[in-house]
XYZ file of C-alpha atoms in Angstrom:
673
model
C 149.157 112.971 87.265
C 148.472 109.704 85.442
C 145.181 107.949 84.900
C 145.428 104.184 84.634
C 142.822 101.676 83.540
C 140.371 104.062 81.859
C 139.435 103.245 78.289
C 137.341 106.125 77.021
C 136.004 106.206 73.498
C 134.110 109.498 73.525
C 134.584 111.574 76.671
C 136.693 111.683 79.773
C 136.155 114.169 82.590
C 138.804 114.805 85.208
C 138.725 117.034 88.267
C 142.392 117.760 88.888
C 143.555 120.417 91.332
C 139.976 121.741 91.277
C 139.963 122.217 87.489
C 137.215 120.314 85.640
C 138.487 119.086 82.279
C 136.384 117.483 79.548
C 138.399 115.644 76.907
C 136.399 114.816 73.810
C 137.048 112.059 71.272
C 140.299 111.028 72.895
C 141.190 107.345 73.217
C 143.455 106.600 76.143
C 144.237 103.838 78.552
C 147.095 105.647 80.257
C 147.245 109.406 79.988
C 149.728 111.930 81.361
C 147.696 115.113 81.757
C 150.793 117.308 81.519
C 151.440 116.029 77.988
C 147.921 116.390 76.610
C 147.700 118.284 73.321
C 144.929 120.678 74.279
C 143.932 121.889 70.791
C 143.704 118.341 69.438
C 141.761 117.006 72.405
C 139.352 119.973 72.548
C 139.702 120.530 76.286
C 137.016 122.656 77.951
C 138.007 124.013 81.351
C 135.835 125.586 84.036
C 137.054 126.423 87.514
C 135.392 124.849 90.538
C 135.398 126.133 94.091
C 138.438 125.269 96.142
C 136.951 123.174 98.903
C 140.016 121.807 100.679
C 143.720 121.281 100.271
C 143.345 117.662 99.222
C 143.424 117.071 95.492
C 140.165 115.452 94.401
C 140.004 113.425 91.228
C 136.886 112.102 89.592
C 136.388 110.671 86.125
C 133.480 110.194 83.766
C 133.427 107.533 81.089
C 130.921 106.691 78.396
C 128.938 103.675 77.367
C 126.947 102.605 74.343
C 123.255 102.437 75.276
C 121.774 101.508 71.893
C 123.181 100.012 68.701
C 121.467 99.996 65.297
C 122.740 98.116 62.294
C 122.902 99.683 58.819
C 119.457 98.383 57.848
C 117.866 99.919 60.942
C 119.649 103.200 60.272
C 118.436 103.206 56.660
C 114.853 102.683 57.861
C 114.886 105.752 60.125
C 112.239 108.141 58.846
C 112.486 111.919 58.828
C 111.278 113.363 62.111
C 110.792 111.420 65.326
C 111.775 107.763 65.750
C 111.084 105.849 68.969
C 113.548 103.059 69.751
C 113.829 100.512 72.548
C 116.973 98.692 73.596
C 116.589 94.905 73.361
C 119.183 94.516 76.114
C 117.587 96.402 79.006
C 114.255 97.653 77.659
C 115.189 101.338 78.008
C 113.718 103.723 75.461
C 115.281 106.385 73.248
C 114.268 108.990 70.683
C 116.169 109.604 67.435
C 115.327 112.699 65.395
C 116.276 112.856 61.719
C 116.309 115.987 59.574
C 118.209 116.577 56.316
C 120.302 113.499 56.977
C 121.411 114.783 60.408
C 120.625 112.794 63.549
C 119.972 113.832 67.132
C 119.140 111.505 70.006
C 118.097 111.538 73.660
C 116.634 109.283 76.290
C 112.885 108.819 76.142
C 112.514 110.201 79.640
C 111.028 113.532 80.671
C 113.429 115.652 82.665
C 110.645 116.811 84.956
C 109.641 113.602 86.711
C 110.854 110.805 84.483
C 107.730 110.181 82.411
C 107.761 108.456 79.016
C 107.308 110.530 75.864
C 104.823 109.692 73.118
C 103.985 111.393 69.815
C 102.324 114.764 70.285
C 99.147 114.509 68.212
C 98.825 118.317 68.175
C 102.231 118.717 66.514
C 101.852 119.077 62.747
C 105.593 119.493 62.100
C 106.596 116.147 63.578
C 109.130 117.621 65.991
C 107.396 117.453 69.365
C 106.772 114.661 71.853
C 104.526 114.776 74.919
C 105.152 113.307 78.368
C 102.567 110.833 79.590
C 102.858 112.037 83.197
C 102.295 115.799 83.241
C 101.931 116.441 79.492
C 105.172 118.384 79.198
C 106.274 118.809 75.580
C 109.765 118.492 74.116
C 110.844 119.777 70.705
C 113.303 117.047 69.756
C 114.764 119.099 66.891
C 116.086 121.672 69.393
C 116.023 119.547 72.570
C 114.119 122.401 74.229
C 110.964 121.935 76.283
C 108.151 124.004 74.763
C 105.505 123.298 77.399
C 106.349 124.698 79.814
C 108.231 127.250 77.729
C 111.651 128.519 78.769
C 112.240 125.632 81.156
C 114.600 122.696 80.624
C 116.948 121.517 77.892
C 117.016 117.781 77.211
C 120.411 116.101 77.514
C 121.560 114.742 74.168
C 123.224 111.421 73.523
C 126.228 111.263 71.234
C 125.404 109.711 67.848
C 128.397 107.754 66.534
C 128.310 106.260 63.027
C 130.147 102.991 62.532
C 132.221 102.015 59.510
C 129.550 99.513 58.509
C 126.831 102.187 58.300
C 125.272 101.445 61.659
C 125.137 103.778 64.634
C 125.690 103.811 68.364
C 124.025 106.069 70.935
C 126.628 106.914 73.553
C 125.896 108.256 77.030
C 128.372 110.010 79.305
C 128.430 108.143 82.601
C 128.827 110.202 85.735
C 131.483 108.783 87.981
C 130.064 107.407 91.224
C 131.657 109.554 93.947
C 130.782 107.163 96.769
C 133.301 104.709 95.291
C 136.153 106.981 96.373
C 138.044 105.325 99.215
C 135.743 102.281 99.456
C 135.265 100.649 102.863
C 134.665 96.941 103.405
C 131.593 96.266 105.593
C 132.441 95.247 109.127
C 130.260 93.114 111.355
C 127.775 95.142 113.387
C 126.750 94.356 116.934
C 123.156 94.378 118.091
C 122.187 97.950 118.987
C 125.246 99.482 117.314
C 123.269 101.022 114.439
C 119.623 101.890 115.024
C 117.191 104.048 113.049
C 114.268 105.642 114.876
C 111.387 107.202 112.977
C 110.172 110.421 114.590
C 107.775 111.969 112.063
C 107.423 112.864 108.340
C 111.053 113.020 107.039
C 112.690 113.099 110.468
C 114.791 110.075 111.391
C 117.257 109.623 114.247
C 120.295 107.470 113.426
C 122.389 105.949 116.201
C 125.728 105.200 114.559
C 128.087 103.793 117.107
C 128.719 106.620 119.528
C 127.169 109.339 117.341
C 123.584 110.450 116.863
C 122.501 111.975 113.550
C 119.081 113.421 112.746
C 117.517 114.053 109.339
C 115.183 116.973 108.532
C 113.671 117.813 111.940
C 110.099 119.099 111.522
C 108.652 118.464 114.972
C 106.287 121.370 115.583
C 104.218 123.979 113.770
C 102.983 124.009 110.169
C 104.855 123.952 106.880
C 104.212 126.067 103.801
C 102.582 128.875 105.755
C 99.519 127.068 107.135
C 98.861 124.435 104.470
C 100.713 121.396 105.847
C 100.510 119.970 109.350
C 102.134 116.879 110.834
C 100.118 113.700 110.358
C 102.084 111.667 112.918
C 102.491 112.617 116.560
C 106.242 112.774 117.244
C 107.443 110.892 120.340
C 107.206 113.031 123.462
C 110.996 113.215 123.797
C 111.648 114.182 120.144
C 112.823 117.704 120.923
C 115.117 116.349 123.626
C 116.532 113.865 121.103
C 117.135 116.711 118.666
C 118.987 118.744 121.266
C 121.222 115.738 122.022
C 122.173 115.116 118.386
C 125.834 115.129 117.355
C 124.956 116.304 113.853
C 121.890 117.250 111.834
C 121.353 116.992 108.075
C 118.820 119.281 106.415
C 118.138 118.279 102.834
C 116.642 121.510 101.482
C 114.894 124.754 102.321
C 111.256 123.627 102.070
C 109.622 124.139 105.438
C 108.639 120.495 105.937
C 112.397 119.825 106.116
C 113.775 123.168 107.282
C 111.307 123.936 110.071
C 112.077 127.270 111.698
C 109.633 126.715 114.597
C 111.528 123.498 115.362
C 114.958 125.108 114.963
C 113.946 128.052 117.124
C 113.297 125.637 119.997
C 116.583 123.875 119.240
C 118.567 127.125 119.244
C 117.385 127.967 122.739
C 119.197 124.869 124.048
C 121.864 123.907 121.485
C 122.686 126.851 119.197
C 126.056 125.271 118.377
C 124.818 121.853 117.231
C 126.569 120.985 113.915
C 124.114 121.267 111.004
C 125.117 120.136 107.511
C 123.566 121.243 104.218
C 124.566 120.938 100.576
C 126.087 123.774 98.583
C 122.931 124.540 96.589
C 122.816 127.617 94.374
C 120.232 129.162 96.686
C 121.561 128.844 100.241
C 119.439 126.551 102.393
C 119.537 128.989 105.304
C 118.950 132.158 103.272
C 116.202 133.218 105.721
C 118.123 132.521 108.929
C 118.719 136.149 109.918
C 115.177 137.182 109.018
C 113.764 134.378 111.143
C 115.934 135.478 114.089
C 117.020 131.924 114.863
C 120.442 131.769 116.537
C 122.311 128.813 115.070
C 126.081 129.144 115.081
C 127.416 125.939 113.520
C 125.939 125.607 110.026
C 128.244 123.791 107.612
C 127.786 124.073 103.833
C 129.558 121.141 102.206
C 130.415 120.391 98.553
C 128.578 117.698 96.671
C 130.027 114.255 96.106
C 132.805 114.395 98.725
C 132.946 112.233 101.833
C 132.674 114.184 105.082
C 134.457 112.231 107.824
C 132.896 112.483 111.280
C 135.017 109.888 113.069
C 136.993 106.752 112.341
C 133.912 104.781 111.264
C 131.305 107.382 110.286
C 131.142 109.554 107.181
C 128.497 110.981 104.883
C 128.197 112.418 101.384
C 125.597 114.873 100.063
C 124.478 114.610 96.437
C 122.466 117.138 94.436
C 119.342 116.682 92.356
C 119.626 117.055 88.590
C 116.138 118.493 88.088
C 116.269 120.971 90.991
C 119.975 121.585 91.647
C 119.173 124.940 93.242
C 117.030 123.223 95.840
C 117.070 119.471 96.471
C 119.773 117.207 97.868
C 120.041 113.661 99.157
C 122.531 111.906 101.412
C 124.539 108.706 101.761
C 125.583 107.843 105.315
C 128.222 105.158 105.799
C 129.195 103.516 109.077
C 131.790 100.744 109.102
C 131.180 100.166 105.391
C 127.385 99.914 105.766
C 125.474 102.450 103.634
C 122.186 104.201 104.320
C 120.704 106.069 101.330
C 118.137 108.820 101.876
C 116.893 110.304 98.579
C 114.396 112.588 100.386
C 112.389 114.589 97.780
C 114.888 114.422 94.912
C 113.390 113.903 91.463
C 116.599 112.691 89.805
C 119.414 112.613 92.359
C 122.978 112.492 91.062
C 121.834 112.283 87.426
C 119.902 109.131 88.237
C 122.957 107.182 89.391
C 122.721 105.874 92.950
C 124.500 103.145 94.910
C 123.123 99.637 94.623
C 122.657 97.112 97.419
C 122.763 99.655 100.250
C 121.733 98.357 103.657
C 118.839 100.791 104.063
C 117.120 103.066 101.554
C 114.548 105.759 102.377
C 112.529 107.893 99.955
C 109.357 109.907 99.613
C 106.287 108.102 98.313
C 103.025 109.932 98.982
C 102.587 112.539 96.239
C 100.317 115.527 96.712
C 103.104 118.014 97.427
C 101.806 120.588 94.944
C 98.789 122.778 94.376
C 98.231 121.157 90.985
C 95.527 120.354 90.080
C 93.484 120.873 93.258
C 93.846 124.656 93.287
C 93.069 125.128 89.565
C 89.722 126.032 87.994
C 88.226 126.679 84.568
C 88.540 124.726 81.339
C 89.249 121.042 81.852
C 89.651 121.355 85.624
C 86.376 119.755 86.630
C 86.150 117.721 89.814
C 85.986 114.475 87.856
C 89.052 115.429 85.776
C 90.994 116.296 88.931
C 90.016 113.021 90.600
C 91.085 110.968 87.581
C 94.346 112.877 87.210
C 95.251 112.520 90.887
C 94.430 108.803 90.863
C 96.600 108.214 87.801
C 99.454 110.323 89.158
C 99.553 108.462 92.434
C 99.550 105.145 90.569
C 102.424 106.295 88.343
C 104.402 107.408 91.377
C 103.855 104.057 93.096
C 105.052 102.193 90.013
C 108.060 104.478 89.633
C 109.115 104.029 93.258
C 108.634 100.282 92.982
C 110.854 100.087 89.897
C 113.465 102.369 91.469
C 113.713 100.255 94.605
C 113.773 97.058 92.545
C 116.605 98.391 90.382
C 118.722 99.566 93.336
C 118.103 96.395 95.382
C 118.568 97.789 98.897
C 118.443 95.213 101.652
C 115.780 97.254 103.480
C 113.444 99.953 102.146
C 111.447 102.512 104.137
C 108.947 104.985 102.612
C 108.839 108.259 104.522
C 108.727 112.065 103.958
C 105.050 111.956 103.034
C 103.253 112.050 106.361
C 101.521 115.426 106.283
C 97.869 116.436 106.367
C 95.868 119.501 105.324
C 94.429 119.700 108.821
C 93.166 123.289 109.002
C 89.344 123.371 108.701
C 89.522 125.920 105.861
C 91.463 123.390 103.753
C 88.915 120.599 104.007
C 88.421 120.567 100.223
C 92.164 120.049 99.645
C 92.316 117.318 102.264
C 89.449 115.431 100.646
C 90.661 115.940 97.074
C 94.421 115.534 97.481
C 94.516 111.792 98.094
C 97.956 110.345 98.759
C 99.694 107.012 98.418
C 99.807 104.722 101.408
C 103.172 103.405 102.568
C 101.698 99.959 103.205
C 100.497 99.674 99.616
C 103.860 100.730 98.192
C 105.667 98.206 100.368
C 103.256 95.512 99.211
C 104.078 96.316 95.575
C 107.790 96.173 96.326
C 107.471 92.825 98.093
C 105.607 91.452 95.092
C 108.117 92.832 92.593
C 111.281 92.163 94.632
C 110.598 89.581 97.347
C 114.170 89.678 98.624
C 113.879 93.275 99.845
C 112.725 93.818 103.431
C 110.253 96.703 103.762
C 109.461 98.865 106.786
C 106.331 100.974 107.274
C 107.402 103.280 110.109
C 105.397 104.420 113.107
C 106.503 107.308 115.363
C 109.034 105.963 117.850
C 109.587 102.677 115.970
C 113.214 101.508 115.966
C 115.038 99.471 113.312
C 118.130 97.605 114.509
C 120.297 97.312 111.415
C 122.500 94.519 112.737
C 119.498 92.309 113.525
C 117.885 93.121 110.172
C 121.027 92.106 108.273
C 121.551 88.919 110.260
C 118.173 87.476 109.345
C 115.011 89.091 107.989
C 112.964 86.742 110.124
C 114.440 88.073 113.361
C 112.696 90.810 115.312
C 114.671 93.739 113.950
C 111.935 96.385 114.353
C 110.603 97.498 117.721
C 107.247 99.237 117.399
C 106.081 101.886 119.878
C 104.256 100.603 122.964
C 100.619 99.634 122.636
C 98.352 102.621 123.124
C 100.871 105.117 121.733
C 99.158 107.968 119.888
C 100.269 107.480 116.280
C 98.267 110.229 114.610
C 97.953 113.818 115.717
C 94.443 114.827 116.696
C 95.045 118.496 117.531
C 97.129 121.315 116.124
C 97.835 124.776 117.487
C 96.158 126.529 114.561
C 95.546 129.963 116.056
C 99.117 130.458 117.257
C 100.560 130.168 113.761
C 97.680 131.502 111.668
C 97.402 134.628 113.814
C 101.119 135.210 113.289
C 100.573 135.144 109.532
C 97.573 137.449 109.713
C 99.472 140.131 111.609
C 100.907 141.132 108.243
C 97.436 142.216 107.083
C 97.617 145.497 108.987
C 101.266 146.274 108.220
C 101.920 149.940 107.442
C 103.170 149.244 103.935
C 99.785 147.988 102.750
C 98.161 151.351 103.439
C 99.898 152.645 100.328
C 99.038 151.017 97.025
C 102.457 151.837 95.613
C 103.764 148.823 97.582
C 102.744 146.782 94.538
C 105.164 148.512 92.206
C 107.899 148.509 94.861
C 107.495 144.765 95.527
C 107.541 143.569 91.925
C 110.488 145.763 91.015
C 112.303 144.165 93.968
C 111.259 140.697 92.743
C 113.104 141.382 89.495
C 111.052 139.345 87.031
C 110.345 140.979 83.652
C 110.798 140.708 79.872
C 108.368 137.802 79.778
C 105.062 137.841 77.937
C 102.662 137.110 80.776
C 99.943 139.172 82.427
C 98.878 138.195 85.940
C 95.925 139.421 87.970
C 96.391 139.068 91.740
C 93.325 139.206 93.989
C 93.208 139.241 97.800
C 90.553 136.955 99.266
C 89.099 135.706 102.505
C 89.452 132.147 103.851
C 87.074 130.797 101.214
C 88.853 132.524 98.308
C 86.058 135.056 97.912
C 87.506 138.448 96.917
C 87.451 141.063 99.636
C 85.736 144.332 98.805
C 88.371 147.086 98.711
C 91.090 144.486 98.974
C 93.895 144.721 96.463
C 93.067 143.509 92.980
C 95.694 144.436 90.409
C 97.331 143.505 87.116
C 101.034 143.007 86.478
C 102.319 142.932 82.910
C 105.665 141.174 83.100
C 106.600 142.092 79.556
C 107.595 145.588 80.674
C 106.820 145.303 84.403
C 103.941 147.727 84.205
C 100.749 147.808 86.230
C 97.900 148.568 83.815
C 94.252 149.122 84.687
C 93.189 146.823 81.852
C 94.694 143.856 80.066
C 96.868 144.905 77.112
C 95.529 144.581 73.570
C 98.472 142.492 72.342
C 98.277 138.713 72.363
C 99.379 137.479 75.777
C 99.014 134.565 78.197
C 97.000 135.407 81.310
C 96.815 134.004 84.827
C 94.487 134.911 87.653
C 95.758 134.174 91.149
C 93.518 134.500 94.185
C 95.473 134.508 97.452
C 94.358 134.373 101.042
C 95.104 137.868 102.224
C 96.990 136.957 105.410
C 99.395 134.562 103.712
C 99.987 136.770 100.665
C 100.766 139.828 102.756
C 103.016 137.777 105.030
C 104.920 136.516 101.968
C 105.215 140.020 100.492
C 106.199 141.725 103.735
C 108.961 139.216 104.481
C 110.217 138.633 100.944
C 109.386 134.915 101.085
C 109.212 132.486 98.189
C 105.786 131.750 96.761
C 105.988 128.081 97.765
C 103.993 129.077 100.834
C 101.160 130.061 98.514
C 101.368 127.367 95.839
C 102.590 124.248 97.646
C 100.719 125.369 100.759
C 97.368 125.466 98.890
C 96.843 129.118 99.856
C 95.751 130.301 96.421
C 93.408 129.422 93.584
C 94.494 129.718 89.969
C 93.096 129.900 86.469
C 94.997 130.515 83.259
C 94.433 131.080 79.568
C 95.778 129.331 77.686
C 96.319 126.344 79.979
C 100.127 126.481 79.882
C 102.531 126.193 82.801
C 104.845 129.222 82.776
C 107.995 127.684 84.173
C 110.095 130.845 84.095
C 107.531 132.798 86.090
C 106.886 130.182 88.749
C 110.503 129.104 88.999
C 111.510 132.718 89.636
C 108.951 133.337 92.374
C 109.482 129.898 93.945
C 113.294 129.705 93.862
C 114.946 132.843 92.472
C 113.650 135.840 94.408
C 116.435 137.984 95.934
C 117.827 136.517 99.137
C 117.623 139.965 100.762
C 114.028 141.004 101.346
C 112.376 144.245 100.228
C 113.569 147.354 102.072
C 110.204 148.453 103.405
C 111.778 151.092 105.630
C 113.118 152.754 102.494
C 109.725 152.365 100.857
C 107.954 154.151 103.708
C 110.509 156.937 103.603
C 109.739 157.442 99.914
C 105.957 157.509 100.315
C 104.773 161.157 100.128
C 103.659 162.535 103.465
C 100.085 163.121 102.248
C 99.740 159.419 101.647
C 100.729 158.604 105.217
C 97.495 160.101 106.515
C 95.351 158.689 103.716
C 92.638 156.156 104.449
C 94.027 152.583 104.398
C 93.248 150.454 101.364
C 90.534 148.065 102.392
C 91.333 147.388 106.042
C 91.695 149.101 109.384
C 94.915 149.308 111.327
C 94.080 147.472 114.564
C 95.561 144.050 115.190
C 93.391 141.163 113.995
C 93.349 137.433 114.564
C 92.662 134.705 112.045
C 89.155 133.999 113.301
C 87.958 137.596 113.530
C 89.767 139.367 110.695
C 86.762 140.069 108.483
C 84.609 141.182 111.413
C 87.196 143.509 112.987
C 88.451 144.886 109.692
C 84.850 145.666 108.725
C 85.441 144.275 105.242
C 82.417 143.364 103.224
C 82.657 140.504 100.783
C 81.930 140.841 97.086
C 82.354 138.357 94.291
C 83.229 141.285 92.020
C 86.185 142.940 93.782
C 87.013 146.549 93.219
C 90.097 147.034 91.101
C 93.061 148.887 92.589
C 95.036 150.526 89.776
C 98.662 151.392 90.420
C 100.104 154.654 89.240
C 103.773 154.623 88.274
C 104.115 158.173 89.530
C 102.386 157.613 92.852
């Protein structure tokens, strides 16, 4: 195998016969891999999955992102140095200690914020992000707030013969450039994009119909999110007629099991495509009892050919590779880019000048800071923080779209509402960006880009849009069409959640120990108190109220005497018990606004939350085994806090005869129970 035309000064990466090879400090313009001197070239090899019989080859090169002359190098002070490239305005950090230099981009790995000096750091090693106040120790390239989270990617520091330096970045090869297709002329009506609701789009691509992320019915994140837009009346019929479906990730506003359950009753064999994320997208399929028989898990960065003219490629997110993906769809050489919820898709490298780009825009997809209390979390602080965050997101999306220069841009995947009456506070506090305002910013910043604010049932004709922006390329729904939902079937879904309240397992307090041992998180200095509450987050008398010490996974009656971080989590009882009973991720609680939190000190514990939001075992707790192990005398014991009859959402407290107390009784857990 010979590589031609690559001039690599620092690194070259090759995927050859499914072996990923990194060649360091090897200059080559024409290299025969069979003749490489492995010890001299320092080759690191790691095996990749064998996806198909076709040999895939990708390459990564490097580029110099910042150059300093000898005088600038001499002026570098010990500690942190902020530098800005005069060529493109991008920012970098250089850290100097004992004559040694380290460097990285001045960009937070969380959500791309800019770092500034951390005024609380007396050692001169830490910088703080201006977006969410994450902290990076530049001397180790480890994030220290939140602790045990990310590692910052380093740039290669290369000293020149003249005493200057170059910061060199490894450039990920753009996989969509494999087998490039020249754009062909499109006919009117040949490629249309119809907005259905939230992140759900229907693409007509010649003779094929493709649908993105169908959430058409029911809530998401337990009972916290509800559809803002009323899907067209024939949306479910459209879904059942699709030739293929792409589901970007496992969050329930994209992977909607109520929607897929309806689909499976008619088209269980419809082809569904997902990326090969470390946590399988459909890990809950069997538990949900949804019969889908044609789910295809595809590798990242490889074209999937559907027919002569249509293909697609799924890319992963750098920040959340276990979770998020995005997609490029190409028809007759015309590209549609959908970045969905990705924070940094494909290491920040995306195709330029695509015909249509879609992305999220709204913000508000987190419990922070609305569900937090104590310390700085006053209502005025929350309001200011949310306002600033939404503004930052708008500016970031504007700059991203401007840099990628798509011909058409459409903001979507942000049309949800906290509609349940019990979440009125969240709805009023969690203000979101408006698509119209983002599109106005984009038009001001990049006038040549056509923007589209979608309405349910609106259709974009790509051929007409590309012919002339002034032509009528978008067909809006008929006058009088109901755009916004004005009713939701609350009781149907909330009652289903609350059925878990009276499950047999919760009659025995040893479920707590059994559950957290199953969860598998320990050896971490954090103590958490979990409290069951009513709809208004008032603790329920005789409801469970317990401590978990994750240092040794014990369940003490009092907080330990050692120094330790502490969090208090109040959960709505129905949702918490539903999550526990079914072994679900805690996204339903946190992203779904179903808990209230306080912590001391005010530090985000990434390892803890990442585990319970993404890394719980894919096989749920064996509650049948648990009940078999419960001593027989406990089976006849009085239930803890509730009665055993079935209850609905609206009458739970009345039927369960639970009194409400602001000082809940504590339920200690005995290891030997």
